[in-house]
Short mmCIF file of C-alpha atoms in Angstrom, two decimals:
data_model
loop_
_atom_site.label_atom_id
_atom_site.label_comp_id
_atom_site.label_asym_id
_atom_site.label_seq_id
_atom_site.Cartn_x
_atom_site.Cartn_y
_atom_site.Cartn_z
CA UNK N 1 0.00 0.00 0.00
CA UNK N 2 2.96 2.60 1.12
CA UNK N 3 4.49 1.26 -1.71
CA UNK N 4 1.81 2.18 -4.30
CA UNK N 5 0.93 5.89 -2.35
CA UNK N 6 4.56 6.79 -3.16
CA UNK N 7 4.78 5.22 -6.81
CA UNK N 8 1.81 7.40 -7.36
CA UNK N 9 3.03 10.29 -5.98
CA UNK N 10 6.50 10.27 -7.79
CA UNK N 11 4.20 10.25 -10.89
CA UNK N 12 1.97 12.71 -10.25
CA UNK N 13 5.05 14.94 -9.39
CA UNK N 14 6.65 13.81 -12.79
CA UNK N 15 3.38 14.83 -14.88
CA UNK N 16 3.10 18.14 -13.02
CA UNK N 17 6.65 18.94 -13.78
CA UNK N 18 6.59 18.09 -17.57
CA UNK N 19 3.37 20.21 -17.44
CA UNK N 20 4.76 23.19 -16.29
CA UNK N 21 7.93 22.54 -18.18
CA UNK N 22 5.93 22.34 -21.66
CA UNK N 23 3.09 24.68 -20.25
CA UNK N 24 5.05 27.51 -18.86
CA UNK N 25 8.58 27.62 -19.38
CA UNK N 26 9.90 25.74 -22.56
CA UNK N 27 12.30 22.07 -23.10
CA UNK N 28 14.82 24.09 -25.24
CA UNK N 29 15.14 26.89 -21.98
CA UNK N 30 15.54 23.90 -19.47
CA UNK N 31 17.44 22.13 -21.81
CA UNK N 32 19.50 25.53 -22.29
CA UNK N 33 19.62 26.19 -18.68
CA UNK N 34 21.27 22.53 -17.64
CA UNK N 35 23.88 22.89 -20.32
CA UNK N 36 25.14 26.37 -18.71
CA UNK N 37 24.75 24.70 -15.48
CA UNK N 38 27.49 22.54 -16.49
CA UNK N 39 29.55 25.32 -17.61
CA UNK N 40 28.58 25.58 -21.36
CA UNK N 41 28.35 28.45 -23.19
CA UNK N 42 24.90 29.88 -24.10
CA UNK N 43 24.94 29.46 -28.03
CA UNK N 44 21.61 30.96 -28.91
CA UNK N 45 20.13 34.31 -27.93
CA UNK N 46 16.42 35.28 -27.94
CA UNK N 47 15.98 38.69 -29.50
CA UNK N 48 12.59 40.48 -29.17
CA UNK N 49 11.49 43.17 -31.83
CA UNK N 50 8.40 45.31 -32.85
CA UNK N 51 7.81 46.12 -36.74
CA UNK N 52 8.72 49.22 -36.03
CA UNK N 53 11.85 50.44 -37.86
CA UNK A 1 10.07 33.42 -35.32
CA UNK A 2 13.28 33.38 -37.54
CA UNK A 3 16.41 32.29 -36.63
CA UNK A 4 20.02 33.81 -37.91
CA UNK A 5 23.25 34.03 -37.26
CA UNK A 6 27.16 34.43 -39.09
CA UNK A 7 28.90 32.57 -36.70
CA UNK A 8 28.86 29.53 -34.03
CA UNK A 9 25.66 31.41 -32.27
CA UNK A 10 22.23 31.44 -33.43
CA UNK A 11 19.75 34.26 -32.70
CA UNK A 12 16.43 34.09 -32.90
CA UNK A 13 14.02 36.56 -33.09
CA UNK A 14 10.65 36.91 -31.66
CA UNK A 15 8.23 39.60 -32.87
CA UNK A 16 5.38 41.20 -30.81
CA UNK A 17 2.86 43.47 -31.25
CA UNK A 18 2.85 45.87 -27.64
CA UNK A 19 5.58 47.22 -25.46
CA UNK A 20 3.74 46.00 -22.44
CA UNK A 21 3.92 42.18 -23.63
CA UNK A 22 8.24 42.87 -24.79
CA UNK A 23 8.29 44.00 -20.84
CA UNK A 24 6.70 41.03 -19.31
CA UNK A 25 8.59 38.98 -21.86
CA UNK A 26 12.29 40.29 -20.27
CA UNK A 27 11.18 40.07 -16.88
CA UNK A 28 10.30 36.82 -17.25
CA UNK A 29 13.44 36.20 -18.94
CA UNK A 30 11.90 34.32 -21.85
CA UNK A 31 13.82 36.59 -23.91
CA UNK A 32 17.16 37.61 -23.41
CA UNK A 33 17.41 40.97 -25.15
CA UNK A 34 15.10 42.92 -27.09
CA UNK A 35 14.73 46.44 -29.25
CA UNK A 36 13.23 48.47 -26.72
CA UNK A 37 11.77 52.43 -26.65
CA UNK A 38 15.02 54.03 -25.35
CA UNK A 39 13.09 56.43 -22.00
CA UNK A 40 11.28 52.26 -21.51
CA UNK A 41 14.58 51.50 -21.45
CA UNK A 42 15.52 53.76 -18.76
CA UNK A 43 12.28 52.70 -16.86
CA UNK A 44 13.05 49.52 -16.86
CA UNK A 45 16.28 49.99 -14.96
CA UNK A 46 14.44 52.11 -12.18
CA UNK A 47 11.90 49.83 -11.71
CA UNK A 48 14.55 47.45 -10.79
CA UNK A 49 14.96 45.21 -13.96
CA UNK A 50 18.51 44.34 -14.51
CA UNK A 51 19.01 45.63 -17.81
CA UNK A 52 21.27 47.10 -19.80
CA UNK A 53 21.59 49.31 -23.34
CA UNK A 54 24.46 48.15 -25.57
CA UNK A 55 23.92 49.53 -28.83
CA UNK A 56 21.07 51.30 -30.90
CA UNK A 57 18.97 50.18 -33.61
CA UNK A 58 19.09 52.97 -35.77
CA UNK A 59 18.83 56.50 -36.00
CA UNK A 60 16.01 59.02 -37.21
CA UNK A 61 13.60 57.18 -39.32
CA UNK A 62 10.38 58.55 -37.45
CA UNK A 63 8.16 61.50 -38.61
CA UNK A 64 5.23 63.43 -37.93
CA UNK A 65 2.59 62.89 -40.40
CA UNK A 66 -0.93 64.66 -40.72
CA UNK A 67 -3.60 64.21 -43.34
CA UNK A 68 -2.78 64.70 -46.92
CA UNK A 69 -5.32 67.31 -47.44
CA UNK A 70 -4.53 68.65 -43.63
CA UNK A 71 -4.27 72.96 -43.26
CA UNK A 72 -1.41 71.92 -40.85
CA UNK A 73 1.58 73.70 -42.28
CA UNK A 74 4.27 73.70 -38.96
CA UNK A 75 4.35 72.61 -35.81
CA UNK A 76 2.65 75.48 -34.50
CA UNK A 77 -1.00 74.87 -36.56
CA UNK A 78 -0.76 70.96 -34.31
CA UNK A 79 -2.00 73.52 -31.22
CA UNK A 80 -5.60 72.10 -30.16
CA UNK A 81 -5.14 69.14 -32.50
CA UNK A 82 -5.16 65.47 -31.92
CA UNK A 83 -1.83 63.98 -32.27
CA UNK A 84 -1.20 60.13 -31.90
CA UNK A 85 1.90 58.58 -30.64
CA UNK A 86 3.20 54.55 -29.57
CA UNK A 87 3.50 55.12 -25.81
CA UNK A 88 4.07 57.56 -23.16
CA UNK A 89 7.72 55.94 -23.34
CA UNK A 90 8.63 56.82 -26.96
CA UNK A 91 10.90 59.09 -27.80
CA UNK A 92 8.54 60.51 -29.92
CA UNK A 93 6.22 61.50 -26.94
CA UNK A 94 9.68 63.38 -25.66
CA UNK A 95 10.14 64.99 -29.10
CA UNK A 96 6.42 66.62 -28.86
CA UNK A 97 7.21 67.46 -25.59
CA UNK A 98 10.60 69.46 -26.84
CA UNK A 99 9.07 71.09 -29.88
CA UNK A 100 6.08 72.56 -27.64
CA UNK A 101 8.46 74.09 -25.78
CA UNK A 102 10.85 75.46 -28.80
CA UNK A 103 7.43 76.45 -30.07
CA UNK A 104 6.39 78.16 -27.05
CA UNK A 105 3.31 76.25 -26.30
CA UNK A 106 1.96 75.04 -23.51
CA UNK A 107 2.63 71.09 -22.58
CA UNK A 108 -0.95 70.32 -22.39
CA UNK A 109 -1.62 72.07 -25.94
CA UNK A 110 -1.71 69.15 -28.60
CA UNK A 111 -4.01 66.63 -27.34
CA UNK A 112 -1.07 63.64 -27.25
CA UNK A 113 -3.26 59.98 -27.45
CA UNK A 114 -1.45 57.13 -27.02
CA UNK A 115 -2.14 54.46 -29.95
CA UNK A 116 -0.13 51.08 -31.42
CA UNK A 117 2.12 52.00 -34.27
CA UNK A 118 0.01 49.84 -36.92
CA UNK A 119 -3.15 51.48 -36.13
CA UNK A 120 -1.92 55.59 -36.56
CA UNK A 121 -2.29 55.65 -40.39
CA UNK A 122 -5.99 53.77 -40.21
CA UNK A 123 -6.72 56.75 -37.52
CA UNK A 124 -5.39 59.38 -39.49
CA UNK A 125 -7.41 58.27 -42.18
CA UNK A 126 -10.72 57.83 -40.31
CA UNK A 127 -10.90 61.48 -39.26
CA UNK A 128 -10.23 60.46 -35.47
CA UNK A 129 -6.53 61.92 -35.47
CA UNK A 130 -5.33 64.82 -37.30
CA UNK A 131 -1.61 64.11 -37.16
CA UNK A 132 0.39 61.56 -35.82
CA UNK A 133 4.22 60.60 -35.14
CA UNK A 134 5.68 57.22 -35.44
CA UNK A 135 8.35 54.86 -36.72
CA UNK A 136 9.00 53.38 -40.15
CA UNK A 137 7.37 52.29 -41.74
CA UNK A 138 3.88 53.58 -40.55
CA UNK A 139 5.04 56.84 -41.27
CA UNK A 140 5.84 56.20 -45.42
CA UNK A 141 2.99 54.01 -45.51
CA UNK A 142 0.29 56.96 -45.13
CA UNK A 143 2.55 59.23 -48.05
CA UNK A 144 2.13 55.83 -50.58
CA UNK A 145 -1.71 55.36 -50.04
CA UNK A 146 -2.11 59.09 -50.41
CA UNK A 147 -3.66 59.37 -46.67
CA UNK A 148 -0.85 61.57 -45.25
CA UNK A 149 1.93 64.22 -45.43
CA UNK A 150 5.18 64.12 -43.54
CA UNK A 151 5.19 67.39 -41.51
CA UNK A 152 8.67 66.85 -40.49
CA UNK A 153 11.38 64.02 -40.90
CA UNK A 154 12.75 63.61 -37.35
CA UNK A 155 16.23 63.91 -39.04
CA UNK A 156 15.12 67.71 -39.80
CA UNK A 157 13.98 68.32 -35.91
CA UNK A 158 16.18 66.28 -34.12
CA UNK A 159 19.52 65.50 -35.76
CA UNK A 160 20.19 61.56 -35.22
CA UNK A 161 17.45 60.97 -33.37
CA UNK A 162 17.20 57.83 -31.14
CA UNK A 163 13.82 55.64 -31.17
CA UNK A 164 14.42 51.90 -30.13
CA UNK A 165 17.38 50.42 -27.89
CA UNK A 166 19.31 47.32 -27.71
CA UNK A 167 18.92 46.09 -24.58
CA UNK A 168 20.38 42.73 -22.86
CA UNK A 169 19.75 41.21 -19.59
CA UNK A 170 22.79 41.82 -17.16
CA UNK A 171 23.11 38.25 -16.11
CA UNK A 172 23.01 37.50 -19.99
CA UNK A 173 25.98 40.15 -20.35
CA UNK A 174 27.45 38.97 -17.51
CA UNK A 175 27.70 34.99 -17.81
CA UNK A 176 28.45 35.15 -22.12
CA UNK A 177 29.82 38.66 -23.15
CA UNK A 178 30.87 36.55 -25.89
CA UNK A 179 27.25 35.87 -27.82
CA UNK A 180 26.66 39.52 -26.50
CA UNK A 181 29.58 40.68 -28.77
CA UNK A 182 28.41 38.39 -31.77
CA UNK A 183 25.03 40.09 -31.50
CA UNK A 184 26.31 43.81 -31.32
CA UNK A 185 28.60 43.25 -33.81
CA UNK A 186 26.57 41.78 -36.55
CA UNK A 187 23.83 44.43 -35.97
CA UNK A 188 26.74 46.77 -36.80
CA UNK A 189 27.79 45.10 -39.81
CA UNK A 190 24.92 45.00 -41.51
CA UNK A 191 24.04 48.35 -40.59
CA UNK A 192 27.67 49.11 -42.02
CA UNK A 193 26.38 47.16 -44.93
CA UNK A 194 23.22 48.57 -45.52
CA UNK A 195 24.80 51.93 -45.71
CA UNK A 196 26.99 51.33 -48.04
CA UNK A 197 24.92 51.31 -51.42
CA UNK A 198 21.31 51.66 -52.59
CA UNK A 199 21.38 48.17 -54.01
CA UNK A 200 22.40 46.82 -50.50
CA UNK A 201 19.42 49.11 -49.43
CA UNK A 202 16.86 47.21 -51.49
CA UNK A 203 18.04 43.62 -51.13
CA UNK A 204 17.25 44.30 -47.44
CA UNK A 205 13.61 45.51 -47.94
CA UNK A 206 12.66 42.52 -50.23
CA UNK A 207 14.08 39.83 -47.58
CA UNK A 208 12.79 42.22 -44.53
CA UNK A 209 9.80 42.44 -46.16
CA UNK A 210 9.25 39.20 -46.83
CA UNK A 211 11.08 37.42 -43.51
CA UNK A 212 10.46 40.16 -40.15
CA UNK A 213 7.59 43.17 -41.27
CA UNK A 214 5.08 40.40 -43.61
CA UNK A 215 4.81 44.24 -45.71
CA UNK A 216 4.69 44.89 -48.65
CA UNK A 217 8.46 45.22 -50.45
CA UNK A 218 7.27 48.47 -52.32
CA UNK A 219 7.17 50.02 -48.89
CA UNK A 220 9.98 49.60 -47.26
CA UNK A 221 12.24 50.25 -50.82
CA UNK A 222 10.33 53.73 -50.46
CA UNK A 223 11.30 53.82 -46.70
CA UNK A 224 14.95 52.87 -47.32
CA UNK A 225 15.56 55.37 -50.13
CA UNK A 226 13.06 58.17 -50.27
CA UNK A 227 15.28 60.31 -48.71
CA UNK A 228 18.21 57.82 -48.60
CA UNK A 229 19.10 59.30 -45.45
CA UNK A 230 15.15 58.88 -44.06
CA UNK A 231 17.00 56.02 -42.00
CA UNK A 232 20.38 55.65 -40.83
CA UNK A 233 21.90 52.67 -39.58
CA UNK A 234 25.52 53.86 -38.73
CA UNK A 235 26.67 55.87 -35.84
CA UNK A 236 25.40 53.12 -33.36
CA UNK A 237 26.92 53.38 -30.51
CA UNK A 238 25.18 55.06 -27.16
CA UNK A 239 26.41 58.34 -26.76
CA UNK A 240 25.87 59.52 -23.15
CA UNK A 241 25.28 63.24 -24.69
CA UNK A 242 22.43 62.07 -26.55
CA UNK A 243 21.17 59.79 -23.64
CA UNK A 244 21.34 62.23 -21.08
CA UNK A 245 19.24 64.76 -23.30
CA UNK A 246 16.60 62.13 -23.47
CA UNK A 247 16.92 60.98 -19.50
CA UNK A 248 16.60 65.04 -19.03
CA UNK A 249 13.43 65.52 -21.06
CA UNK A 250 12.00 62.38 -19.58
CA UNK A 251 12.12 63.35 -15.99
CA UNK A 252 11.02 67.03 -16.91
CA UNK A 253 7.60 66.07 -17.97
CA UNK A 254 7.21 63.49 -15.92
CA UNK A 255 7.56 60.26 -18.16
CA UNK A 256 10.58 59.06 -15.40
CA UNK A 257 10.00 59.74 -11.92
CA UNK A 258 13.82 60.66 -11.20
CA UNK A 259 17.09 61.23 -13.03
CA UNK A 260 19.37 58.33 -14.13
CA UNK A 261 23.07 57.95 -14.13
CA UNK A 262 24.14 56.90 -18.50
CA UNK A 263 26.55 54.37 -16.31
CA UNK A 264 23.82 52.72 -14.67
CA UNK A 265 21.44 51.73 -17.49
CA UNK A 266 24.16 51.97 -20.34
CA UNK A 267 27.03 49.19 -21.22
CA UNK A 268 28.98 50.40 -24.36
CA UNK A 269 31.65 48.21 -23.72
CA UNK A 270 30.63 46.51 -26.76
CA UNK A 271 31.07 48.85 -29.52
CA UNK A 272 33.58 48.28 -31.62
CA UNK A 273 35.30 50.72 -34.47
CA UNK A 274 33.55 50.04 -37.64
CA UNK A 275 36.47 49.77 -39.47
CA UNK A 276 37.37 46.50 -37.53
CA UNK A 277 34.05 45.32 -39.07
CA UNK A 278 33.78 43.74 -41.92
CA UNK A 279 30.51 41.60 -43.24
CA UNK A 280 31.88 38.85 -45.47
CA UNK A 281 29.14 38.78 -47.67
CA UNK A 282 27.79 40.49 -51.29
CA UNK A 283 24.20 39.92 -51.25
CA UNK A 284 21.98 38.47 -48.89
CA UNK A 285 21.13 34.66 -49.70
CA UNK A 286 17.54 35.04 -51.32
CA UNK A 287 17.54 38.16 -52.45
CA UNK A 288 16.44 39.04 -56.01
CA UNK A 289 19.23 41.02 -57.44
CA UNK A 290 18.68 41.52 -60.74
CA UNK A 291 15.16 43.72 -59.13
CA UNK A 292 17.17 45.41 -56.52
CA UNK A 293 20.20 46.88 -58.80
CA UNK A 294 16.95 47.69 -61.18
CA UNK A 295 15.30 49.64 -58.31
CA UNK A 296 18.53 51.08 -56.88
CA UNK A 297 19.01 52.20 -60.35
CA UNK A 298 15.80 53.87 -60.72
CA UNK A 299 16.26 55.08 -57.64
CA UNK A 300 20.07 57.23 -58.55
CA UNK A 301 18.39 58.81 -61.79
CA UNK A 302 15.27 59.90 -60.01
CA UNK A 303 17.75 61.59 -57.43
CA UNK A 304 19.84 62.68 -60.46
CA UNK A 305 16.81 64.57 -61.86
CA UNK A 306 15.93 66.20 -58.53
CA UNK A 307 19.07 67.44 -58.31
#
């Protein structure tokens, strides 16, 4: 039974994490994020712009 | 969403449609830098956000436009009028704010309505504005449908005039100066570039056109050449002379509620002479160049006959 409650609950807490992650923040930002973690360097930027000149 | 880049890096940008969305899009770091309204800028950094400017995006290449049929002959005949412009932030809202006061009118005299860039030629049109100033290419786009008259090029009111910023987060700047550099540095290149010929000039409308604005080519050609100077995309660095005019006017009429040290919202450790720059390339990669050297061309003997 205590077995089960905590399969279930490592589950649930691996759904609502890959929810978030896909919901709200993005794999290639994680994915980003771990590589400079490890000391990589960032090799993409994310440049904002309006169509105005 | 496009993505580009010359070297190792890629850069990828993101396009919106409101200032207040490119805010909440930097806070929330899901972008790391961003072309940015340069007294935002400024806002930004005394609200707390830990930003900084690191180069410009162009120069002049705004105007005040009323209707094409309009009685408004100088600044003076705007008095009592309705005058559109993008935010409270924009320069251009500081630029009113300046001429009212060369002109000797009061602050409060031209009704100034804040309205999205895209929507000031409809309103001009519509009767519900009677001038407005603005970017490129909202500006042009009123003079080709025959809407609107440019009452003054910024260039002509405001020599190099600063609209949008470059601006970076600081932990961005601080943890890869590197990808920082590659950005600045091919901004200036193919601003470097884009000065250097007409042809260059119209190559870049057909692939901006077609790639970042979704416009129609024949507009930004006329933006990019009529004047050829309507634009300018050298001179890039941030100057603290011209930053410190804008900080001034900000803070006099209330758009920032206190001054703000250049040092403390500026980083022009990035600028580089443009004569260390040099942009490997002839034309860009799907451009049509036989139809930009044809429009360049017409371009030269139409300024040949004006002359």
């Amino acid at each position: 039974m205590k077995r089960s409650i905590l399969l279930g609950a490592i589950l649930w807490l691996l759904f609502i994490t890959a929810s978030h992650i896909q919901l709200n923040v993005g794999w290639n930002k994680v994915q980003d994020s771990v590589a400079q973690a490890f000391g990589e360097d960032r090799d993409k930027m994310i440049v904002g712009f309006l169509p105005v000149t | 969403m496009t993505k580009h880049g010359e070297g190792d890096s890629t850069f990828e940008s993101r396009k919106f449609t409101d200032w207040a969305t490119v805010k909440e899009a930097l806070i929330g770091e899901r972008i790391d830098a961003v072309f940015i309204l340069a007294p935002m800028a400024m806002q930004l950094k005394i609200d707390g956000v830990d930003v900084k400017v690191v180069y410009l995006g162009h120069r002049d290449g705004t105007a005040i436009v009323v209707g094409a049929d309009s009685d408004i002959r100088d600044f003076g005949d705007l008095a009592d009028k309705r005058c559109a412009i993008p935010s409270r932030y924009a320069n251009q809202n500081l630029l009113m704010h300046k001429m009212m006061k060369e002109w000797k009118m009061q602050p409060d005299s031209i009704d100034l309505i804040e309205l999205p860039p895209p929507d000031h030629p409809t309103a001009l049109e519509n009767g519900s504005i009677d001038a407005y100033i603005v970017g490129e290419p909202f500006a042009a786009l009123a003079e080709l449908n025959g809407t609107g008259r440019v009452l003054y090029q910024t260039k002509d009111i405001w020599e190099d005039f600063i609209s949008c910023v470059l601006v970076v987060r600081e932990d961005v700047i601080n943890d890869d100066r590197e990808i920082v550099q590659e950005l600045v540095d091919g901004i200036a290149k193919s601003g470097k570039w884009l000065d250097e010929g007409m042809q260059n000039r119209m190559e870049a409308a057909e692939i901006a056109a077609a790639n970042y604005y979704f416009q129609d080519p024949e507009l930004l050609r006329y933006v990019l050449s009529k004047p050829v100077d309507r634009v300018k995309y050298t001179q890039l660095g941030p100057l603290k002379g011209d930053f410190d005019e804008i900080m001034e006017l900000g803070f006099e009429i209330g758009v920032l509620p206190r001054r703000i040290d250049f040092e403390e919202y500026v980083d022009d450790t990035f600028v580089r002479p443009l004569s260390e720059l040099d942009w490997n390339m002839e034309h860009l990669a799907g451009a049509d160049q036989e139809a930009a050297a044809a429009a360049a061309d017409a371009i030269r003997k139409e300024m040949e006959k004006t002359k």
